[in-house]
Amino acid sequence: MKPYLAVFLVLVALLVGASGWAAVARGWVLPMNRERVRRVRLFGWGQLVVALALCWQMVFGLVVEDIGTRQGGTLTGSALLLAGVLVMAVSQRGERGGGNRPGSDTA
């Protein structure tokens, strides 16, 4: 196992997970994402899934020795990572119909 890679992945997973928990529990999003995120709690759930996927891939990629189990585990982790990113992307989509948002064509 490569400890420098494991430490980096755990640190990133903890940061993403803490941000996701803040979005789910308190409705708080990092300042750089506030303008884009339309559904905060859905964005938080996506971040929590991404954090789980990073931990899942770390366990199966660095700890498990059996090659068949490792491949299945990292493939599952990749699917979880993709699902989390898709959930985060859906949470950033704007509502249709616009209203009086700046830049919309409706008055």
Short mmCIF file of C-alpha atoms in Angstrom, two decimals:
data_model
loop_
_atom_site.label_atom_id
_atom_site.label_comp_id
_atom_site.label_asym_id
_atom_site.label_seq_id
_atom_site.Cartn_x
_atom_site.Cartn_y
_atom_site.Cartn_z
CA MET A 1 0.00 0.00 0.00
CA LYS A 2 1.23 3.47 -0.83
CA PRO A 3 0.68 5.53 2.32
CA TYR A 4 1.11 8.93 0.64
CA LEU A 5 -1.73 8.11 -1.78
CA ALA A 6 -3.95 6.79 1.02
CA VAL A 7 -3.40 9.92 3.12
CA PHE A 8 -4.21 12.17 0.17
CA LEU A 9 -7.40 10.26 -0.68
CA VAL A 10 -8.58 10.23 2.92
CA LEU A 11 -7.94 13.96 3.24
CA VAL A 12 -9.85 14.75 0.03
CA ALA A 13 -12.70 12.43 1.03
CA LEU A 14 -12.95 14.08 4.45
CA LEU A 15 -13.03 17.58 2.93
CA VAL A 16 -15.67 16.64 0.34
CA GLY A 17 -17.67 14.74 2.96
CA ALA A 18 -17.59 17.65 5.41
CA SER A 19 -18.74 20.03 2.70
CA GLY A 20 -21.51 17.62 1.74
CA TRP A 21 -22.63 17.24 5.33
CA ALA A 22 -22.74 21.02 5.74
CA ALA A 23 -24.92 21.27 2.62
CA VAL A 24 -27.30 18.53 3.76
CA ALA A 25 -27.56 19.52 7.42
CA ARG A 26 -27.35 23.32 7.26
CA GLY A 27 -27.94 24.25 3.64
CA TRP A 28 -24.45 25.77 3.43
CA VAL A 29 -22.35 25.59 0.24
CA LEU A 30 -18.81 26.78 -0.34
CA PRO A 31 -18.72 30.40 -1.58
CA MET A 32 -17.31 29.41 -4.98
CA ASN A 33 -20.34 27.18 -5.64
CA ARG A 34 -23.13 29.39 -4.30
CA GLU A 35 -24.07 31.02 -7.57
CA ARG A 36 -24.34 27.78 -9.53
CA VAL A 37 -26.04 25.45 -7.04
CA ARG A 38 -29.83 25.59 -7.23
CA ARG A 39 -30.71 22.66 -4.93
CA VAL A 40 -28.33 22.71 -2.00
CA ARG A 41 -29.31 19.51 -0.23
CA LEU A 42 -29.17 17.47 -3.43
CA PHE A 43 -25.70 18.90 -4.05
CA GLY A 44 -24.71 17.83 -0.54
CA TRP A 45 -25.93 14.28 -1.12
CA GLY A 46 -23.88 14.17 -4.30
CA GLN A 47 -20.80 15.27 -2.39
CA LEU A 48 -21.40 12.59 0.23
CA VAL A 49 -21.63 9.94 -2.50
CA VAL A 50 -18.37 11.21 -4.02
CA ALA A 51 -16.66 11.01 -0.61
CA LEU A 52 -17.95 7.45 -0.15
CA ALA A 53 -16.71 6.53 -3.62
CA LEU A 54 -13.23 7.87 -2.90
CA CYS A 55 -13.01 5.84 0.31
CA TRP A 56 -14.42 2.78 -1.48
CA GLN A 57 -11.80 3.05 -4.22
CA MET A 58 -9.04 3.55 -1.69
CA VAL A 59 -9.98 0.41 0.21
CA PHE A 60 -10.32 -1.77 -2.85
CA GLY A 61 -7.44 -0.22 -4.78
CA LEU A 62 -4.84 -0.10 -2.04
CA VAL A 63 -5.80 -2.57 0.67
CA VAL A 64 -7.38 -5.59 -1.03
CA GLU A 65 -4.83 -8.00 -2.50
CA ASP A 66 -7.09 -10.34 -4.52
CA ILE A 67 -7.11 -9.10 -8.12
CA GLY A 68 -10.70 -10.13 -8.88
CA THR A 69 -12.07 -8.46 -5.77
CA ARG A 70 -9.93 -5.39 -6.41
CA GLN A 71 -11.23 -4.96 -9.96
CA GLY A 72 -14.86 -5.37 -8.92
CA GLY A 73 -14.45 -2.99 -6.00
CA THR A 74 -12.75 -0.25 -7.98
CA LEU A 75 -15.33 -0.58 -10.75
CA THR A 76 -18.10 -0.19 -8.18
CA GLY A 77 -16.26 2.81 -6.72
CA SER A 78 -16.03 4.35 -10.18
CA ALA A 79 -19.78 3.88 -10.68
CA LEU A 80 -20.43 5.54 -7.31
CA LEU A 81 -18.13 8.41 -8.23
CA LEU A 82 -19.94 8.92 -11.53
CA ALA A 83 -23.32 8.79 -9.78
CA GLY A 84 -22.20 11.41 -7.24
CA VAL A 85 -20.90 13.73 -9.94
CA LEU A 86 -24.15 13.34 -11.89
CA VAL A 87 -26.22 14.16 -8.79
CA MET A 88 -24.09 17.26 -8.24
CA ALA A 89 -24.57 18.27 -11.89
CA VAL A 90 -28.35 17.84 -11.64
CA SER A 91 -28.40 20.03 -8.54
CA GLN A 92 -26.77 22.85 -10.50
CA ARG A 93 -29.33 22.91 -13.30
CA GLY A 94 -31.47 26.02 -13.40
CA GLU A 95 -35.22 25.90 -13.19
CA ARG A 96 -37.07 26.20 -16.46
CA GLY A 97 -39.35 29.15 -16.89
CA GLY A 98 -36.81 31.65 -15.61
CA GLY A 99 -38.80 34.25 -13.78
CA ASN A 100 -36.97 37.51 -13.13
CA ARG A 101 -33.46 36.16 -12.90
CA PRO A 102 -30.71 38.33 -14.35
CA GLY A 103 -29.94 37.25 -17.89
CA SER A 104 -33.30 35.63 -18.54
CA ASP A 105 -35.42 36.66 -21.48
CA THR A 106 -38.64 37.04 -19.51
CA ALA A 107 -39.58 40.36 -17.99
#
